PDB file of C-alpha atoms and ligand atoms in Angstrom:
ATOM      1  CA  MET A   1      -5.723  -3.175  -3.366  1.00 75.00           C
ATOM      2  CA  GLN A   2      -2.084  -1.689  -2.646  1.00 82.00           C
ATOM      3  CA  GLN A   3      -0.910  -0.867   0.374  1.00 92.00           C
ATOM      4  CA  GLU A   4       1.889   2.166   1.548  1.00 94.00           C
ATOM      5  CA  ARG A   5       3.837   1.424   4.050  1.00 94.00           C
ATOM      6  CA  LEU A   6       6.655   4.665   5.333  1.00 94.00           C
ATOM      7  CA  LEU A   7       9.321   3.381   6.881  1.00 95.00           C
ATOM      8  CA  LYS A   8      11.982   5.403   8.866  1.00 95.00           C
ATOM      9  CA  VAL A   9      15.192   4.129   9.212  1.00 96.00           C
ATOM     10  CA  LEU A  10      18.147   5.741  11.248  1.00 94.00           C
ATOM     11  CA  VAL A  11      21.490   5.958   9.704  1.00 95.00           C
ATOM     12  CA  ILE A  12      23.697   6.311  13.188  1.00 94.00           C
ATOM     13  CA  GLY A  13      27.795   6.306  13.862  1.00 94.00           C
ATOM     14  CA  ASP A  14      30.398   8.300  14.305  1.00 93.00           C
ATOM     15  CA  LEU A  15      31.239  11.000  12.026  1.00 91.00           C
ATOM     16  CA  GLY A  16      33.325   9.856   8.836  1.00 93.00           C
ATOM     17  CA  VAL A  17      32.155   6.600   8.993  1.00 95.00           C
ATOM     18  CA  GLY A  18      30.635   6.638   5.876  1.00 95.00           C
ATOM     19  CA  LYS A  19      26.736   6.932   6.883  1.00 94.00           C
ATOM     20  CA  THR A  20      25.965   9.635   3.907  1.00 91.00           C
ATOM     21  CA  SER A  21      27.605   7.655   1.324  1.00 93.00           C
ATOM     22  CA  ILE A  22      25.816   4.573   2.120  1.00 95.00           C
ATOM     23  CA  ILE A  23      22.848   6.108   1.889  1.00 93.00           C
ATOM     24  CA  LYS A  24      23.950   7.661  -1.798  1.00 90.00           C
ATOM     25  CA  ARG A  25      25.007   4.759  -2.691  1.00 93.00           C
ATOM     26  CA  TYR A  26      21.482   2.952  -1.933  1.00 94.00           C
ATOM     27  CA  VAL A  27      19.570   5.549  -3.043  1.00 89.00           C
ATOM     28  CA  GLN A  28      21.419   7.172  -6.212  1.00 82.00           C
ATOM     29  CA  GLN A  29      23.973   4.309  -7.040  1.00 76.00           C
ATOM     30  CA  VAL A  30      26.925   7.050  -6.638  1.00 68.00           C
ATOM     31  CA  PHE A  31      29.901   7.254  -4.526  1.00 69.00           C
ATOM     32  CA  SER A  32      32.141  10.457  -4.158  1.00 65.00           C
ATOM     33  CA  GLN A  33      35.677  10.705  -2.455  1.00 61.00           C
ATOM     34  CA  HIS A  34      34.457  14.259  -1.883  1.00 55.00           C
ATOM     35  CA  TYR A  35      33.940  14.635   1.793  1.00 51.00           C
ATOM     36  CA  ARG A  36      31.191  17.028   3.010  1.00 54.00           C
ATOM     37  CA  ALA A  37      29.976  16.783   6.572  1.00 52.00           C
ATOM     38  CA  THR A  38      26.093  16.753   6.771  1.00 52.00           C
ATOM     39  CA  ILE A  39      24.848  20.080   7.648  1.00 49.00           C
ATOM     40  CA  GLY A  40      21.214  19.775   9.154  1.00 53.00           C
ATOM     41  CA  VAL A  41      18.800  16.459   9.642  1.00 55.00           C
ATOM     42  CA  ASP A  42      18.964  14.993   6.085  1.00 71.00           C
ATOM     43  CA  PHE A  43      16.443  12.180   4.857  1.00 75.00           C
ATOM     44  CA  ALA A  44      16.597  10.459   1.535  1.00 86.00           C
ATOM     45  CA  LEU A  45      13.857   8.422  -0.011  1.00 89.00           C
ATOM     46  CA  LYS A  46      13.641   5.105  -1.954  1.00 92.00           C
ATOM     47  CA  VAL A  47      10.762   3.208  -3.171  1.00 92.00           C
ATOM     48  CA  LEU A  48      10.559  -0.555  -2.753  1.00 93.00           C
ATOM     49  CA  ASN A  49       7.693  -2.623  -4.729  1.00 92.00           C
ATOM     50  CA  TRP A  50       7.666  -4.999  -1.881  1.00 92.00           C
ATOM     51  CA  ASP A  51       5.125  -7.514  -3.113  1.00 92.00           C
ATOM     52  CA  HIS A  52       2.125  -7.089  -5.347  1.00 91.00           C
ATOM     53  CA  GLN A  53       0.027  -5.765  -2.289  1.00 93.00           C
ATOM     54  CA  THR A  54       2.815  -3.573  -1.210  1.00 93.00           C
ATOM     55  CA  VAL A  55       4.894  -0.280  -1.816  1.00 94.00           C
ATOM     56  CA  ILE A  56       7.300   0.678   0.779  1.00 94.00           C
ATOM     57  CA  ARG A  57       8.517   4.347   1.096  1.00 93.00           C
ATOM     58  CA  LEU A  58      11.838   3.946   2.768  1.00 94.00           C
ATOM     59  CA  GLN A  59      13.155   6.384   4.313  1.00 93.00           C
ATOM     60  CA  LEU A  60      17.106   7.119   5.481  1.00 93.00           C
ATOM     61  CA  TRP A  61      17.462   9.406   7.924  1.00 91.00           C
ATOM     62  CA  ASP A  62      21.230  10.800   7.869  1.00 88.00           C
ATOM     63  CA  ILE A  63      22.469  12.943  10.968  1.00 80.00           C
ATOM     64  CA  ALA A  64      23.779  16.018  10.483  1.00 65.00           C
ATOM     65  CA  GLY A  65      26.888  16.938  12.146  1.00 63.00           C
ATOM     66  CA  GLN A  66      25.809  16.394  15.514  1.00 69.00           C
ATOM     67  CA  GLU A  67      27.827  12.824  15.610  1.00 69.00           C
ATOM     68  CA  ARG A  68      30.499  14.525  17.843  1.00 65.00           C
ATOM     69  CA  TYR A  69      27.940  14.775  20.440  1.00 62.00           C
ATOM     70  CA  GLY A  70      27.071  11.209  20.186  1.00 60.00           C
ATOM     71  CA  ASN A  71      23.894  11.298  20.962  1.00 66.00           C
ATOM     72  CA  MET A  72      21.018  12.507  19.402  1.00 72.00           C
ATOM     73  CA  THR A  73      17.326  14.298  20.049  1.00 75.00           C
ATOM     74  CA  ARG A  74      14.152  12.144  20.835  1.00 78.00           C
ATOM     75  CA  VAL A  75      12.583  13.955  18.055  1.00 80.00           C
ATOM     76  CA  TYR A  76      15.190  12.503  15.749  1.00 82.00           C
ATOM     77  CA  TYR A  77      14.502   8.986  16.531  1.00 87.00           C
ATOM     78  CA  ARG A  78      10.696   9.231  17.228  1.00 89.00           C
ATOM     79  CA  GLU A  79       8.837   6.801  15.127  1.00 92.00           C
ATOM     80  CA  ALA A  80      12.097   5.084  13.681  1.00 95.00           C
ATOM     81  CA  VAL A  81      11.411   1.568  12.865  1.00 96.00           C
ATOM     82  CA  GLY A  82      14.747   0.439  12.285  1.00 97.00           C
ATOM     83  CA  ALA A  83      18.275   1.702  12.230  1.00 97.00           C
ATOM     84  CA  LEU A  84      21.766   0.720  10.513  1.00 98.00           C
ATOM     85  CA  VAL A  85      24.804   1.533  13.124  1.00 97.00           C
ATOM     86  CA  VAL A  86      27.552   1.979  11.073  1.00 97.00           C
ATOM     87  CA  PHE A  87      31.416   1.622  11.762  1.00 96.00           C
ATOM     88  CA  ASP A  88      34.602   2.036   9.921  1.00 94.00           C
ATOM     89  CA  MET A  89      36.564  -0.758   9.546  1.00 92.00           C
ATOM     90  CA  THR A  90      39.906   1.446   9.353  1.00 90.00           C
ATOM     91  CA  ARG A  91      39.470   3.578  12.858  1.00 91.00           C
ATOM     92  CA  GLU A  92      38.864   1.590  16.058  1.00 90.00           C
ATOM     93  CA  SER A  93      37.544   4.289  17.850  1.00 92.00           C
ATOM     94  CA  THR A  94      34.374   4.320  15.632  1.00 93.00           C
ATOM     95  CA  PHE A  95      33.949   0.144  16.713  1.00 93.00           C
ATOM     96  CA  GLN A  96      34.453   1.553  20.308  1.00 92.00           C
ATOM     97  CA  ALA A  97      31.515   3.775  19.461  1.00 93.00           C
ATOM     98  CA  VAL A  98      28.963   1.339  18.152  1.00 95.00           C
ATOM     99  CA  LEU A  99      27.674   0.402  21.598  1.00 95.00           C
ATOM    100  CA  LYS A 100      27.051   4.064  22.755  1.00 93.00           C
ATOM    101  CA  TRP A 101      25.328   4.277  19.766  1.00 93.00           C
ATOM    102  CA  LYS A 102      23.072   1.049  20.131  1.00 95.00           C
ATOM    103  CA  VAL A 103      22.659   2.288  23.621  1.00 94.00           C
ATOM    104  CA  ASP A 104      21.081   5.497  23.029  1.00 91.00           C
ATOM    105  CA  LEU A 105      19.320   4.264  20.412  1.00 93.00           C
ATOM    106  CA  ASP A 106      17.315   1.939  22.942  1.00 95.00           C
ATOM    107  CA  CYS A 107      16.874   4.456  25.481  1.00 92.00           C
ATOM    108  CA  LYS A 108      15.356   6.739  23.147  1.00 91.00           C
ATOM    109  CA  VAL A 109      12.940   4.858  21.161  1.00 93.00           C
ATOM    110  CA  THR A 110      11.183   1.598  21.010  1.00 93.00           C
ATOM    111  CA  LEU A 111       8.512   0.140  18.808  1.00 92.00           C
ATOM    112  CA  SER A 112       5.093   0.981  19.335  1.00 89.00           C
ATOM    113  CA  ASP A 113       4.608  -2.652  21.408  1.00 91.00           C
ATOM    114  CA  GLY A 114       8.174  -1.504  23.655  1.00 91.00           C
ATOM    115  CA  ARG A 115      10.291  -3.886  21.955  1.00 93.00           C
ATOM    116  CA  PRO A 116      13.632  -2.331  21.037  1.00 95.00           C
ATOM    117  CA  VAL A 117      13.746  -1.328  17.115  1.00 96.00           C
ATOM    118  CA  PRO A 118      15.826  -3.676  15.269  1.00 98.00           C
ATOM    119  CA  ALA A 119      18.972  -2.564  14.021  1.00 98.00           C
ATOM    120  CA  VAL A 120      21.713  -3.708  11.512  1.00 98.00           C
ATOM    121  CA  LEU A 121      25.443  -3.699  12.195  1.00 98.00           C
ATOM    122  CA  LEU A 122      27.645  -2.200   9.255  1.00 97.00           C
ATOM    123  CA  ALA A 123      31.407  -2.917   8.951  1.00 96.00           C
ATOM    124  CA  ASN A 124      32.377  -0.062   6.621  1.00 96.00           C
ATOM    125  CA  LYS A 125      34.919   0.694   4.108  1.00 95.00           C
ATOM    126  CA  CYS A 126      35.970  -2.982   4.187  1.00 93.00           C
ATOM    127  CA  ASP A 127      37.714  -2.195   0.517  1.00 94.00           C
ATOM    128  CA  GLN A 128      40.427  -0.394   2.815  1.00 90.00           C
ATOM    129  CA  GLN A 129      40.557  -2.456   5.616  1.00 66.00           C
ATOM    130  CA  SER A 130      44.274  -4.226   6.384  1.00 67.00           C
ATOM    131  CA  GLN A 131      44.799  -7.442   8.071  1.00 58.00           C
ATOM    132  CA  GLY A 132      46.119  -5.463  11.000  1.00 55.00           C
ATOM    133  CA  LEU A 133      42.778  -3.915  11.913  1.00 63.00           C
ATOM    134  CA  ARG A 134      40.698  -7.014  11.392  1.00 66.00           C
ATOM    135  CA  ALA A 135      42.569  -8.644  14.101  1.00 59.00           C
ATOM    136  CA  GLY A 136      41.923  -6.359  16.326  1.00 65.00           C
ATOM    137  CA  LEU A 137      37.919  -6.463  15.968  1.00 71.00           C
ATOM    138  CA  PRO A 138      36.315  -9.098  17.897  1.00 74.00           C
ATOM    139  CA  ARG A 139      34.362 -11.408  15.535  1.00 85.00           C
ATOM    140  CA  LEU A 140      31.451  -9.113  14.195  1.00 89.00           C
ATOM    141  CA  ASP A 141      29.106 -11.942  14.237  1.00 90.00           C
ATOM    142  CA  THR A 142      29.255 -13.411  17.692  1.00 92.00           C
ATOM    143  CA  PHE A 143      29.760  -9.311  18.744  1.00 94.00           C
ATOM    144  CA  SER A 144      26.221  -8.264  16.931  1.00 95.00           C
ATOM    145  CA  ARG A 145      24.640 -11.263  18.155  1.00 95.00           C
ATOM    146  CA  GLU A 146      25.475 -10.688  21.765  1.00 96.00           C
ATOM    147  CA  HIS A 147      24.669  -7.061  21.614  1.00 96.00           C
ATOM    148  CA  GLY A 148      21.038  -7.458  20.447  1.00 96.00           C
ATOM    149  CA  PHE A 149      21.903  -6.852  16.487  1.00 97.00           C
ATOM    150  CA  ILE A 150      19.823  -8.577  14.089  1.00 97.00           C
ATOM    151  CA  GLY A 151      22.192  -8.922  11.521  1.00 96.00           C
ATOM    152  CA  CYS A 152      25.700  -7.604  10.690  1.00 96.00           C
ATOM    153  CA  TYR A 153      27.574  -6.726   7.537  1.00 96.00           C
ATOM    154  CA  GLU A 154      30.873  -6.325   6.165  1.00 95.00           C
ATOM    155  CA  THR A 155      30.273  -3.413   3.226  1.00 96.00           C
ATOM    156  CA  SER A 156      31.855  -0.774   1.182  1.00 96.00           C
ATOM    157  CA  ALA A 157      29.769   2.160  -0.253  1.00 97.00           C
ATOM    158  CA  LYS A 158      32.503   2.683  -2.325  1.00 96.00           C
ATOM    159  CA  ASP A 159      32.346  -1.004  -4.237  1.00 96.00           C
ATOM    160  CA  ASN A 160      29.023  -1.156  -3.504  1.00 96.00           C
ATOM    161  CA  THR A 161      29.501  -4.333  -1.415  1.00 97.00           C
ATOM    162  CA  ASN A 162      26.686  -5.837   1.279  1.00 97.00           C
ATOM    163  CA  ILE A 163      24.704  -2.233   0.870  1.00 98.00           C
ATOM    164  CA  ASP A 164      21.643  -3.719  -0.373  1.00 97.00           C
ATOM    165  CA  ALA A 165      21.971  -7.210   1.156  1.00 98.00           C
ATOM    166  CA  ALA A 166      22.328  -5.264   4.550  1.00 98.00           C
ATOM    167  CA  ILE A 167      19.665  -3.231   3.837  1.00 98.00           C
ATOM    168  CA  MET A 168      17.150  -5.569   3.364  1.00 97.00           C
ATOM    169  CA  CYS A 169      17.933  -7.478   6.245  1.00 97.00           C
ATOM    170  CA  LEU A 170      16.429  -4.701   8.037  1.00 98.00           C
ATOM    171  CA  VAL A 171      13.671  -4.076   5.930  1.00 97.00           C
ATOM    172  CA  ASP A 172      13.153  -7.657   5.918  1.00 97.00           C
ATOM    173  CA  SER A 173      12.843  -7.686   9.577  1.00 96.00           C
ATOM    174  CA  ILE A 174      10.729  -4.939   9.893  1.00 96.00           C
ATOM    175  CA  MET A 175       8.222  -6.065   7.650  1.00 95.00           C
ATOM    176  CA  ALA A 176       7.880  -9.351   9.184  1.00 92.00           C
ATOM    177  CA  SER A 177       7.513  -8.329  12.607  1.00 83.00           C
ATOM    178  CA  ASP A 178       4.163  -6.566  12.031  1.00 68.00           C
TER     179      ASP A 178
HETATM  180  P1  LIG B 201      29.565  10.140   7.298  1.00 55.07           P
HETATM  181  O1  LIG B 201      30.143  11.293   8.322  1.00 55.07           O
HETATM  182  O2  LIG B 201      29.501   9.025   8.255  1.00 55.07           O
HETATM  183  O3  LIG B 201      28.304  10.920   6.455  1.00 55.07           O
HETATM  184  O4  LIG B 201      30.860   9.693   6.320  1.00 55.07           O
HETATM  185  P2  LIG B 201      30.950  10.277   4.598  1.00 55.07           P
HETATM  186  O5  LIG B 201      30.189   9.283   4.155  1.00 55.07           O
HETATM  187  O6  LIG B 201      30.745  11.804   4.507  1.00 55.07           O
HETATM  188  O7  LIG B 201      31.986   9.535   4.494  1.00 55.07           O
HETATM  189  C1  LIG B 201      33.431  10.240   4.936  1.00 55.07           C
HETATM  190  C2  LIG B 201      34.588   9.609   4.018  1.00 55.07           C
HETATM  191  O8  LIG B 201      35.043   8.600   3.793  1.00 55.07           O
HETATM  192  C3  LIG B 201      34.306   9.977   2.399  1.00 55.07           C
HETATM  193  O9  LIG B 201      35.901  10.623   1.998  1.00 55.07           O
HETATM  194  C4  LIG B 201      33.819   9.005   1.816  1.00 55.07           C
HETATM  195  O10 LIG B 201      34.470   9.166   0.677  1.00 55.07           O
HETATM  196  C5  LIG B 201      34.693   8.027   2.520  1.00 55.07           C
HETATM  197  N1  LIG B 201      33.883   6.747   2.263  1.00 55.07           N
HETATM  198  C6  LIG B 201      32.690   6.624   2.391  1.00 55.07           C
HETATM  199  N2  LIG B 201      32.657   5.080   2.463  1.00 55.07           N
HETATM  200  C7  LIG B 201      33.411   4.809   2.147  1.00 55.07           C
HETATM  201  C8  LIG B 201      33.823   3.282   1.615  1.00 55.07           C
HETATM  202  O11 LIG B 201      33.201   2.227   1.599  1.00 55.07           O
HETATM  203  N3  LIG B 201      35.362   2.857   1.406  1.00 55.07           N
HETATM  204  C9  LIG B 201      36.174   3.949   1.348  1.00 55.07           C
HETATM  205  N4  LIG B 201      36.934   3.282   0.814  1.00 55.07           N
HETATM  206  N5  LIG B 201      35.762   5.181   1.451  1.00 55.07           N
HETATM  207  C10 LIG B 201      34.923   5.572   1.801  1.00 55.07           C
HETATM  208 MG1  LIG B 202      27.131  12.656   6.683  1.00 55.07          MG
END
């Protein structure tokens, strides 16, 4: 008998870091330079044949032009089982905002047993980042471990670098923990 699992995963981070592009790349295999702010809460669905018994319906929730407020409503976070926290490697202010997003997440949702929702850190636009900026960032593996992320990846939605790996890391962790 096959079982179906619905996983709600949030994609959070400041405006313009590439959240919508990451979701589009992962779900539709496309990338566009054209900038369009997301309006309204939106989610995309990817179906994964996980193993012989399990089909995963992965819902990736995109935020909705509400990034500017730096916090989201509890309703948006409700029943999430994982999160991707994204920043833009070319804009340090978006890295500074990462912890604010992580705190917002941890304050507003936990797993049903009270543990924090697993989160993966994505350093996006790695196709663009200059050496100068990289030098300004702390070691990301250390930083992410210290702040309770289960993993950290340099990604590019443009070049399709590490998007699958980052999402698989998260889904593996979600599936392993139940
Ligand atoms: P959001 O506001 O976080 O949803 O960001 P968007 O996905 O709308 O992306 C903002 C801008 O960054 C758009 O012009 C994208 O084309 C661009 N962008 C997103 N991801 C990447 C990337 O990995 N590399 C580069 N070079 N540009 C990207
Ligand atoms: Mg967007």
